[in-house]
Amino acid sequence: MKQDLEGLLQLRNNVTNMSVHSLLCDRIAVAKELIKRAEALSRSYKGGIEGGAKLCSKLKAELKFLLKVEAGKVAIKESHLQSTNLTHLQAIIESAENLEDVVSILHVFAYEDKFGEKQMLVVDVVANGGHTWVKAIGRKAEALHNIWLGRGQYGDKSIIEQAEDFLQASHQQPVQYSNPHIIFAFYNSVSSPMAERLKEMGISVRGDIVAVNSLVETSDENRHLSASESDEESPELLQVTSVDRENLVASIAFPTAIKVDACNRVNLDITTLITYVSALSYGGCYFIFKEKVLTEQAAQERKERVLPQLEDFMKGKELFACESAVKDFQSILETLGGPGEKERAMLLIRRVNVVPDQPSDRALRLVASSKINSRSLTIFGTGDTLKAITVTANSGFVRAAANQGVKFSVFIHQPRALTESKESVATPLPKNCTAGCGL
């Protein structure tokens, strides 16, 4: 009898070890595959994706840990293998692969909560040029539902509470004067009542939505709650349900086209006014100039034309420039501009609404530095007051302002100087010259 029992225990241990080893091998294979996908995702965007390296680093740390377990250096239970960070990281990658114009992954936003306390929020995927925030959720619907009902472990934050944090933070992080659209992407299903509550809050849901079953009959007292009371998420109402994973209510994919309230106003910085009329932008880039910076800009223009980018962005939009920008632009033009550049400037200014300088309060709060001067402050601040996107080549000011906590809505392009008057003493290049010629 004792031998039989020992044999059964040994058999069970062998089966358990085989199960753990099989799961471990599967997790290692998944980790390796996810690293390849994360690296491919970053490569698919010119210049990579902000946070892409952080994502790869997290995946590699998971793989390193799993390999230690495989080598017998770390003892681990089967349940721990099933609940590694890989599920969440896989959800992040799949979200990013399904969205367009991903600008960052695992981005940390600072915001103030409803009590005025400073908090940090990690957004798994920022896509659609910043207009879309995605939270990727890999936990099972059952666990999420139980936490919502107050049956989770102490300190667990429900998805609804996390949604409130996302809304609070997004209202403090407008993109082109619109609040980011929030998507909660569930990769292991979500209960129908939770999905409905998220939609009521203005959050989009992606993933399988499953039904819930009643555990006990709701009392008459709860059934006849007044309208005001029923708005509260009463434990008496919530705790009578459990997830029915087999009963699929809906399966929602990522929206193919997320509607964005596009900003239709454009504020032109001096650097943009100059670039727009520069001879470099109109074929005058086949020269070696005496000034090194002009030769470099000419080479950049041969490689990548700026004017089509500006025209594409400005198309159909209302153009503005403040009086200081136009006055300084005309002064520079009078001193350095050639006849063609001056003629193009006259035609451009006719298309622009010239408005009085009116810098916003938050722009005026910026502390002056080598990158933040009064002229730039006035130009960007006026764009902010107009709720316009400032088009600029002055990336130094944009970064310096952001370092002080003021993020302006901008479209940044490469600079082009006025060069027409310099062409007579420059060395011409053949028209088939590539970007590297003359450097």
Short mmCIF file of C-alpha atoms in Angstrom, two decimals:
data_model
loop_
_atom_site.label_atom_id
_atom_site.label_comp_id
_atom_site.label_asym_id
_atom_site.label_seq_id
_atom_site.Cartn_x
_atom_site.Cartn_y
_atom_site.Cartn_z
CA MET A 1 0.00 0.00 0.00
CA LYS A 2 2.77 2.38 1.01
CA GLN A 3 4.76 1.47 -2.09
CA ASP A 4 1.69 2.07 -4.27
CA LEU A 5 1.23 5.51 -2.70
CA GLU A 6 4.89 6.38 -3.19
CA GLY A 7 4.62 5.22 -6.78
CA LEU A 8 1.58 7.42 -7.38
CA LEU A 9 3.34 10.42 -5.82
CA GLN A 10 6.42 9.79 -7.97
CA LEU A 11 4.25 9.50 -11.08
CA ARG A 12 2.45 12.73 -10.22
CA ASN A 13 5.78 14.52 -9.68
CA ASN A 14 7.07 13.24 -13.02
CA VAL A 15 3.93 14.45 -14.79
CA THR A 16 4.18 17.82 -13.03
CA ASN A 17 7.85 18.18 -13.99
CA MET A 18 7.05 17.28 -17.60
CA SER A 19 4.23 19.85 -17.58
CA VAL A 20 6.48 22.57 -16.14
CA HIS A 21 9.26 21.75 -18.62
CA SER A 22 6.83 21.83 -21.55
CA LEU A 23 5.42 25.19 -20.40
CA LEU A 24 8.93 26.54 -19.85
CA CYS A 25 10.01 25.56 -23.38
CA ASP A 26 6.88 27.23 -24.74
CA ARG A 27 7.58 30.44 -22.78
CA ILE A 28 11.19 30.56 -23.98
CA ALA A 29 10.05 30.15 -27.61
CA VAL A 30 7.43 32.91 -27.14
CA ALA A 31 10.02 35.28 -25.60
CA LYS A 32 12.44 34.77 -28.51
CA GLU A 33 9.68 35.32 -31.04
CA LEU A 34 8.49 38.49 -29.27
CA ILE A 35 12.01 39.94 -29.28
CA LYS A 36 12.16 39.46 -33.06
CA ARG A 37 8.74 41.09 -33.48
CA ALA A 38 9.66 44.03 -31.22
CA GLU A 39 12.88 44.66 -33.17
CA ALA A 40 11.01 44.39 -36.50
CA LEU A 41 8.38 46.84 -35.22
CA SER A 42 11.03 49.45 -34.39
CA ARG A 43 12.73 48.95 -37.77
CA SER A 44 9.43 49.51 -39.58
CA TYR A 45 9.49 53.19 -38.52
CA LYS A 46 12.08 55.65 -39.77
CA GLY A 47 14.27 56.50 -36.80
CA GLY A 48 12.66 53.74 -34.72
CA ILE A 49 9.97 54.12 -32.05
CA GLU A 50 10.51 55.91 -28.75
CA GLY A 51 10.46 53.23 -26.04
CA GLY A 52 11.20 50.43 -28.52
CA ALA A 53 14.55 49.76 -26.85
CA LYS A 54 12.85 49.68 -23.43
CA LEU A 55 10.37 47.08 -24.70
CA CYS A 56 13.18 44.90 -26.11
CA SER A 57 15.10 45.25 -22.85
CA LYS A 58 12.09 44.01 -20.83
CA LEU A 59 11.64 41.04 -23.17
CA LYS A 60 15.32 40.13 -22.97
CA ALA A 61 15.15 40.28 -19.15
CA GLU A 62 12.21 37.84 -19.24
CA LEU A 63 14.12 35.50 -21.57
CA LYS A 64 17.24 35.66 -19.37
CA PHE A 65 15.15 34.68 -16.32
CA LEU A 66 13.48 31.79 -18.18
CA LEU A 67 16.85 30.49 -19.36
CA LYS A 68 18.07 30.54 -15.75
CA VAL A 69 15.05 28.44 -14.77
CA GLU A 70 15.81 26.03 -17.61
CA ALA A 71 19.41 25.72 -16.43
CA GLY A 72 18.17 24.85 -12.94
CA LYS A 73 19.57 28.02 -11.36
CA VAL A 74 16.13 29.23 -10.25
CA ALA A 75 13.27 27.13 -8.83
CA ILE A 76 9.81 28.17 -9.93
CA LYS A 77 6.22 26.92 -9.74
CA GLU A 78 4.09 26.20 -12.81
CA SER A 79 1.64 28.95 -11.77
CA HIS A 80 4.48 31.50 -11.87
CA LEU A 81 5.37 30.50 -15.41
CA GLN A 82 1.77 31.04 -16.47
CA SER A 83 1.71 34.57 -15.06
CA THR A 84 4.98 36.06 -16.34
CA ASN A 85 5.20 39.57 -17.83
CA LEU A 86 5.31 38.00 -21.29
CA THR A 87 1.50 38.08 -21.55
CA HIS A 88 1.42 41.85 -21.07
CA LEU A 89 4.44 42.49 -23.30
CA GLN A 90 2.89 40.33 -26.04
CA ALA A 91 -0.32 42.38 -25.75
CA ILE A 92 1.70 45.60 -26.19
CA ILE A 93 3.41 44.29 -29.34
CA GLU A 94 0.16 43.07 -30.88
CA SER A 95 -1.47 46.44 -30.16
CA ALA A 96 1.41 48.35 -31.78
CA GLU A 97 1.37 46.04 -34.81
CA ASN A 98 -2.34 46.76 -35.33
CA LEU A 99 -2.11 50.55 -35.15
CA GLU A 100 -0.75 53.23 -37.45
CA ASP A 101 1.76 56.01 -36.84
CA VAL A 102 3.04 54.61 -33.51
CA VAL A 103 5.12 57.33 -31.85
CA SER A 104 6.04 55.67 -28.54
CA ILE A 105 5.76 52.54 -26.43
CA LEU A 106 5.65 52.40 -22.61
CA HIS A 107 5.57 56.20 -22.52
CA VAL A 108 5.40 57.81 -19.08
CA PHE A 109 3.11 60.85 -18.74
CA ALA A 110 3.10 63.11 -15.68
CA TYR A 111 -0.26 64.42 -14.52
CA GLU A 112 -2.14 65.67 -11.47
CA ASP A 113 -4.82 63.45 -9.97
CA LYS A 114 -8.19 64.73 -8.71
CA PHE A 115 -6.57 65.60 -5.37
CA GLY A 116 -3.89 67.73 -7.04
CA GLU A 117 -1.15 65.17 -6.35
CA LYS A 118 1.52 64.57 -9.01
CA GLN A 119 1.27 61.10 -10.55
CA MET A 120 2.87 59.10 -13.36
CA LEU A 121 0.93 57.09 -15.93
CA VAL A 122 2.48 54.51 -18.27
CA VAL A 123 0.72 54.34 -21.64
CA ASP A 124 1.55 51.06 -23.37
CA VAL A 125 1.21 52.37 -26.95
CA VAL A 126 0.88 55.95 -28.18
CA ALA A 127 -0.29 55.83 -31.79
CA ASN A 128 -1.98 57.86 -34.53
CA GLY A 129 0.65 60.59 -34.18
CA GLY A 130 -0.09 60.92 -30.45
CA HIS A 131 -3.89 61.12 -30.80
CA THR A 132 -4.47 57.57 -29.52
CA TRP A 133 -3.46 56.04 -26.18
CA VAL A 134 -3.69 52.27 -25.77
CA LYS A 135 -3.66 50.20 -22.61
CA ALA A 136 -2.92 46.57 -23.50
CA ILE A 137 -4.38 44.10 -21.00
CA GLY A 138 -3.31 40.46 -20.94
CA ARG A 139 -5.02 39.33 -17.70
CA LYS A 140 -8.01 37.00 -17.89
CA ALA A 141 -11.55 38.38 -17.84
CA GLU A 142 -12.31 36.39 -14.68
CA ALA A 143 -9.51 38.05 -12.69
CA LEU A 144 -10.38 41.52 -13.97
CA HIS A 145 -14.06 41.05 -13.17
CA ASN A 146 -13.32 39.79 -9.64
CA ILE A 147 -11.03 42.75 -8.90
CA TRP A 148 -13.80 45.08 -10.08
CA LEU A 149 -16.16 43.34 -7.66
CA GLY A 150 -13.71 43.84 -4.80
CA ARG A 151 -12.63 40.20 -4.73
CA GLY A 152 -9.04 40.83 -5.76
CA GLN A 153 -5.94 41.03 -3.62
CA TYR A 154 -5.39 44.05 -1.38
CA GLY A 155 -4.09 46.99 -3.42
CA ASP A 156 -5.31 45.66 -6.79
CA LYS A 157 -6.60 48.55 -8.90
CA SER A 158 -9.63 47.75 -11.02
CA ILE A 159 -9.69 48.44 -14.75
CA ILE A 160 -12.38 51.07 -14.15
CA GLU A 161 -10.15 52.89 -11.65
CA GLN A 162 -7.28 52.72 -14.15
CA ALA A 163 -9.59 54.12 -16.82
CA GLU A 164 -10.29 57.11 -14.55
CA ASP A 165 -6.52 57.70 -14.31
CA PHE A 166 -6.20 57.57 -18.10
CA LEU A 167 -9.01 60.09 -18.55
CA GLN A 168 -7.55 62.43 -15.93
CA ALA A 169 -4.09 62.29 -17.54
CA SER A 170 -5.34 62.58 -21.15
CA HIS A 171 -7.23 65.79 -20.34
CA GLN A 172 -3.90 67.28 -19.27
CA GLN A 173 -2.01 66.10 -22.37
CA PRO A 174 -3.84 67.56 -25.40
CA VAL A 175 -2.43 66.77 -28.84
CA GLN A 176 -3.06 69.58 -31.31
CA TYR A 177 -5.61 70.93 -28.84
CA SER A 178 -7.62 67.66 -28.69
CA ASN A 179 -7.55 65.10 -25.86
CA PRO A 180 -6.07 61.74 -26.89
CA HIS A 181 -8.56 58.98 -27.69
CA ILE A 182 -8.21 56.05 -25.26
CA ILE A 183 -8.47 52.37 -26.20
CA PHE A 184 -8.39 49.52 -23.69
CA ALA A 185 -7.30 46.42 -25.61
CA PHE A 186 -8.19 43.13 -23.90
CA TYR A 187 -6.27 40.06 -25.09
CA ASN A 188 -7.88 37.62 -22.67
CA SER A 189 -11.48 38.85 -22.88
CA VAL A 190 -13.45 41.33 -20.76
CA SER A 191 -16.83 40.95 -19.06
CA SER A 192 -19.82 42.63 -20.67
CA PRO A 193 -20.66 44.90 -17.68
CA MET A 194 -17.05 46.16 -17.54
CA ALA A 195 -17.00 46.83 -21.28
CA GLU A 196 -20.26 48.78 -21.00
CA ARG A 197 -18.94 50.84 -18.11
CA LEU A 198 -15.79 51.72 -20.07
CA LYS A 199 -17.86 52.79 -23.07
CA GLU A 200 -19.99 55.00 -20.81
CA MET A 201 -16.77 56.67 -19.65
CA GLY A 202 -15.81 57.41 -23.27
CA ILE A 203 -13.16 54.69 -23.60
CA SER A 204 -13.10 52.38 -26.62
CA VAL A 205 -12.85 48.64 -26.01
CA ARG A 206 -10.99 46.17 -28.21
CA GLY A 207 -11.16 42.38 -27.77
CA ASP A 208 -13.65 39.64 -26.95
CA ILE A 209 -16.55 40.70 -24.73
CA VAL A 210 -18.00 37.80 -22.74
CA ALA A 211 -21.25 37.48 -20.80
CA VAL A 212 -21.68 37.09 -17.06
CA ASN A 213 -23.94 34.72 -15.11
CA SER A 214 -25.88 35.51 -11.95
CA LEU A 215 -24.74 33.61 -8.87
CA VAL A 216 -27.67 34.52 -6.63
CA GLU A 217 -30.97 36.27 -7.11
CA THR A 218 -30.77 40.02 -6.62
CA SER A 219 -32.86 41.19 -3.67
CA ASP A 220 -36.07 43.17 -4.18
CA GLU A 221 -34.46 46.04 -2.32
CA ASN A 222 -31.63 46.26 -4.85
CA ARG A 223 -33.94 45.65 -7.80
CA HIS A 224 -36.00 48.72 -6.91
CA LEU A 225 -33.12 51.12 -6.35
CA SER A 226 -33.84 54.69 -7.33
CA ALA A 227 -32.19 56.06 -10.48
CA SER A 228 -29.67 58.03 -8.43
CA GLU A 229 -28.68 55.00 -6.37
CA SER A 230 -28.40 52.68 -9.36
CA ASP A 231 -25.67 54.88 -10.85
CA GLU A 232 -23.39 53.80 -8.03
CA GLU A 233 -21.42 50.58 -8.53
CA SER A 234 -23.02 48.98 -5.49
CA PRO A 235 -21.30 45.80 -4.22
CA GLU A 236 -24.73 44.24 -3.72
CA LEU A 237 -25.33 44.50 -7.46
CA LEU A 238 -21.82 43.71 -8.67
CA GLN A 239 -21.13 40.67 -6.54
CA VAL A 240 -23.93 38.54 -8.00
CA THR A 241 -22.13 37.87 -11.29
CA SER A 242 -19.35 35.64 -12.62
CA VAL A 243 -17.76 35.49 -16.07
CA ASP A 244 -19.19 33.03 -18.60
CA ARG A 245 -16.22 32.73 -20.99
CA GLU A 246 -18.10 30.39 -23.37
CA ASN A 247 -20.79 33.00 -24.03
CA LEU A 248 -19.18 35.49 -26.44
CA VAL A 249 -21.20 38.70 -26.73
CA ALA A 250 -18.99 40.57 -29.24
CA SER A 251 -15.51 40.58 -30.71
CA ILE A 252 -14.21 44.07 -31.47
CA ALA A 253 -11.11 44.73 -33.59
CA PHE A 254 -8.99 47.87 -33.51
CA PRO A 255 -10.72 50.65 -35.46
CA THR A 256 -9.29 50.79 -38.97
CA ALA A 257 -9.50 54.58 -39.05
CA ILE A 258 -9.65 56.55 -35.82
CA LYS A 259 -11.41 59.87 -36.37
CA VAL A 260 -9.35 62.79 -35.14
CA ASP A 261 -10.56 66.35 -34.76
CA ALA A 262 -7.86 67.78 -37.02
CA CYS A 263 -6.58 71.25 -36.17
CA ASN A 264 -7.22 73.47 -39.19
CA ARG A 265 -5.08 76.43 -38.11
CA VAL A 266 -1.38 76.83 -38.87
CA ASN A 267 0.94 79.41 -37.30
CA LEU A 268 4.08 80.15 -39.35
CA ASP A 269 7.41 80.70 -37.60
CA ILE A 270 10.12 82.87 -39.19
CA THR A 271 12.16 79.75 -39.99
CA THR A 272 9.21 78.38 -41.98
CA LEU A 273 8.57 81.66 -43.84
CA ILE A 274 12.24 81.65 -44.89
CA THR A 275 12.23 77.97 -45.87
CA TYR A 276 9.06 78.41 -47.92
CA VAL A 277 10.60 81.13 -50.14
CA SER A 278 14.27 79.98 -50.14
CA ALA A 279 15.90 79.40 -53.51
CA LEU A 280 17.08 76.06 -52.11
CA SER A 281 13.43 74.93 -52.04
CA TYR A 282 12.96 75.82 -55.73
CA GLY A 283 15.81 73.97 -57.41
CA GLY A 284 18.68 76.18 -56.24
CA CYS A 285 20.31 73.35 -54.31
CA TYR A 286 22.92 72.41 -56.94
CA PHE A 287 25.71 74.63 -55.59
CA ILE A 288 28.70 74.48 -53.30
CA PHE A 289 28.41 77.69 -51.30
CA LYS A 290 31.22 79.50 -49.54
CA GLU A 291 29.31 79.03 -46.28
CA LYS A 292 29.49 75.44 -45.05
CA VAL A 293 26.01 75.51 -43.48
CA LEU A 294 24.44 76.51 -46.82
CA THR A 295 26.29 73.72 -48.65
CA GLU A 296 25.00 71.25 -46.05
CA GLN A 297 21.43 72.51 -46.43
CA ALA A 298 21.72 72.22 -50.22
CA ALA A 299 22.84 68.59 -49.85
CA GLN A 300 19.94 67.91 -47.48
CA GLU A 301 17.52 69.42 -50.00
CA ARG A 302 18.87 67.22 -52.81
CA LYS A 303 18.29 64.22 -50.56
CA GLU A 304 14.87 65.23 -49.22
CA ARG A 305 12.83 68.18 -50.46
CA VAL A 306 11.16 70.23 -47.72
CA LEU A 307 8.67 72.31 -49.72
CA PRO A 308 6.38 69.37 -50.67
CA GLN A 309 6.19 68.44 -46.96
CA LEU A 310 5.19 71.99 -46.03
CA GLU A 311 2.63 72.29 -48.82
CA ASP A 312 1.12 68.93 -47.95
CA PHE A 313 0.77 69.90 -44.28
CA MET A 314 -0.57 73.41 -44.99
CA LYS A 315 -3.02 72.31 -47.67
CA GLY A 316 -6.61 73.33 -46.87
CA LYS A 317 -5.62 74.99 -43.60
CA GLU A 318 -5.93 78.58 -42.44
CA LEU A 319 -2.52 80.28 -42.29
CA PHE A 320 -1.53 82.72 -39.54
CA ALA A 321 1.60 84.62 -38.57
CA CYS A 322 2.07 87.15 -35.81
CA GLU A 323 3.21 90.71 -36.53
CA SER A 324 6.67 90.14 -34.96
CA ALA A 325 7.32 87.11 -37.15
CA VAL A 326 6.32 88.93 -40.35
CA LYS A 327 8.26 92.09 -39.43
CA ASP A 328 11.48 90.18 -38.67
CA PHE A 329 11.02 87.98 -41.76
CA GLN A 330 10.72 91.05 -44.00
CA SER A 331 13.78 92.61 -42.37
CA ILE A 332 15.86 89.46 -43.02
CA LEU A 333 14.49 89.26 -46.56
CA GLU A 334 15.44 92.88 -47.27
CA THR A 335 19.02 92.23 -46.17
CA LEU A 336 19.67 88.72 -47.55
CA GLY A 337 16.92 87.86 -50.03
CA GLY A 338 17.29 87.64 -53.79
CA PRO A 339 14.66 88.91 -56.28
CA GLY A 340 12.96 85.50 -56.68
CA GLU A 341 12.83 84.98 -52.93
CA LYS A 342 11.33 88.46 -52.41
CA GLU A 343 8.65 87.82 -55.03
CA ARG A 344 7.70 84.48 -53.48
CA ALA A 345 7.56 86.15 -50.06
CA MET A 346 5.11 88.76 -51.33
CA LEU A 347 2.82 86.03 -52.70
CA LEU A 348 3.07 84.00 -49.47
CA ILE A 349 2.23 86.92 -47.15
CA ARG A 350 -0.94 87.56 -49.18
CA ARG A 351 -2.15 84.08 -48.16
CA VAL A 352 -1.41 84.62 -44.47
CA ASN A 353 -3.62 86.17 -41.80
CA VAL A 354 -1.24 88.53 -39.99
CA VAL A 355 -2.39 88.89 -36.37
CA PRO A 356 -1.19 90.97 -33.40
CA ASP A 357 1.32 89.38 -31.03
CA GLN A 358 -0.68 87.57 -28.34
CA PRO A 359 1.48 85.05 -26.46
CA SER A 360 -0.40 82.67 -24.17
CA ASP A 361 -0.02 82.77 -20.38
CA ARG A 362 1.86 79.47 -20.28
CA ALA A 363 4.30 80.74 -22.91
CA LEU A 364 4.93 83.88 -20.86
CA ARG A 365 5.78 81.71 -17.83
CA LEU A 366 8.80 80.24 -19.66
CA VAL A 367 12.18 81.23 -18.24
CA ALA A 368 14.51 82.84 -20.80
CA SER A 369 17.59 80.83 -21.84
CA SER A 370 19.95 80.45 -24.80
CA LYS A 371 17.16 78.58 -26.66
CA ILE A 372 14.19 80.59 -25.36
CA ASN A 373 14.28 84.22 -26.49
CA SER A 374 11.47 86.78 -26.51
CA ARG A 375 10.91 86.52 -30.27
CA SER A 376 10.38 82.74 -30.25
CA LEU A 377 8.29 83.01 -27.10
CA THR A 378 6.02 85.55 -28.84
CA ILE A 379 5.66 83.47 -32.03
CA PHE A 380 4.98 80.11 -30.38
CA GLY A 381 2.86 81.73 -27.68
CA THR A 382 0.68 83.43 -30.30
CA GLY A 383 0.17 80.08 -32.02
CA ASP A 384 -0.84 78.65 -28.64
CA THR A 385 -3.40 81.44 -28.10
CA LEU A 386 -4.81 80.87 -31.61
CA LYS A 387 -4.97 77.09 -30.94
CA ALA A 388 -2.92 76.66 -34.10
CA ILE A 389 -0.11 74.23 -34.92
CA THR A 390 3.13 76.18 -35.21
CA VAL A 391 5.21 75.13 -38.22
CA THR A 392 8.89 75.60 -37.47
CA ALA A 393 12.50 74.51 -37.98
CA ASN A 394 13.35 75.76 -34.49
CA SER A 395 13.43 72.39 -32.74
CA GLY A 396 15.78 73.78 -30.07
CA PHE A 397 13.06 76.07 -28.70
CA VAL A 398 10.47 73.25 -28.76
CA ARG A 399 12.75 70.95 -26.72
CA ALA A 400 13.75 73.70 -24.28
CA ALA A 401 10.10 74.64 -23.66
CA ALA A 402 9.16 70.96 -23.18
CA ASN A 403 11.97 70.67 -20.60
CA GLN A 404 10.20 73.43 -18.67
CA GLY A 405 6.92 71.51 -18.90
CA VAL A 406 5.35 73.50 -21.76
CA LYS A 407 4.61 71.36 -24.82
CA PHE A 408 3.56 73.29 -27.91
CA SER A 409 1.64 71.78 -30.83
CA VAL A 410 4.19 71.87 -33.64
CA PHE A 411 5.12 70.54 -37.07
CA ILE A 412 8.92 70.48 -37.34
CA HIS A 413 10.83 70.53 -40.62
CA GLN A 414 14.44 70.97 -41.74
CA PRO A 415 15.64 74.57 -42.14
CA ARG A 416 16.49 76.26 -45.43
CA ALA A 417 18.24 79.64 -45.57
CA LEU A 418 17.97 82.46 -48.13
CA THR A 419 20.64 81.63 -50.73
CA GLU A 420 19.69 83.29 -54.03
CA SER A 421 22.06 86.24 -53.52
CA LYS A 422 24.91 83.80 -52.75
CA GLU A 423 24.61 81.81 -55.97
CA SER A 424 26.78 84.22 -58.02
CA VAL A 425 29.87 83.37 -55.93
CA ALA A 426 28.99 79.68 -55.41
CA THR A 427 30.30 76.72 -57.41
CA PRO A 428 27.56 75.11 -59.58
CA LEU A 429 27.00 71.37 -59.45
CA PRO A 430 25.59 69.15 -62.22
CA LYS A 431 21.81 68.62 -61.96
CA ASN A 432 22.28 64.86 -61.57
CA CYS A 433 24.40 65.42 -58.45
CA THR A 434 23.39 63.32 -55.43
CA ALA A 435 23.17 64.43 -51.79
CA GLY A 436 26.85 63.70 -51.07
CA CYS A 437 28.26 65.82 -53.92
CA GLY A 438 30.37 68.76 -52.85
CA LEU A 439 30.52 67.85 -49.17
#
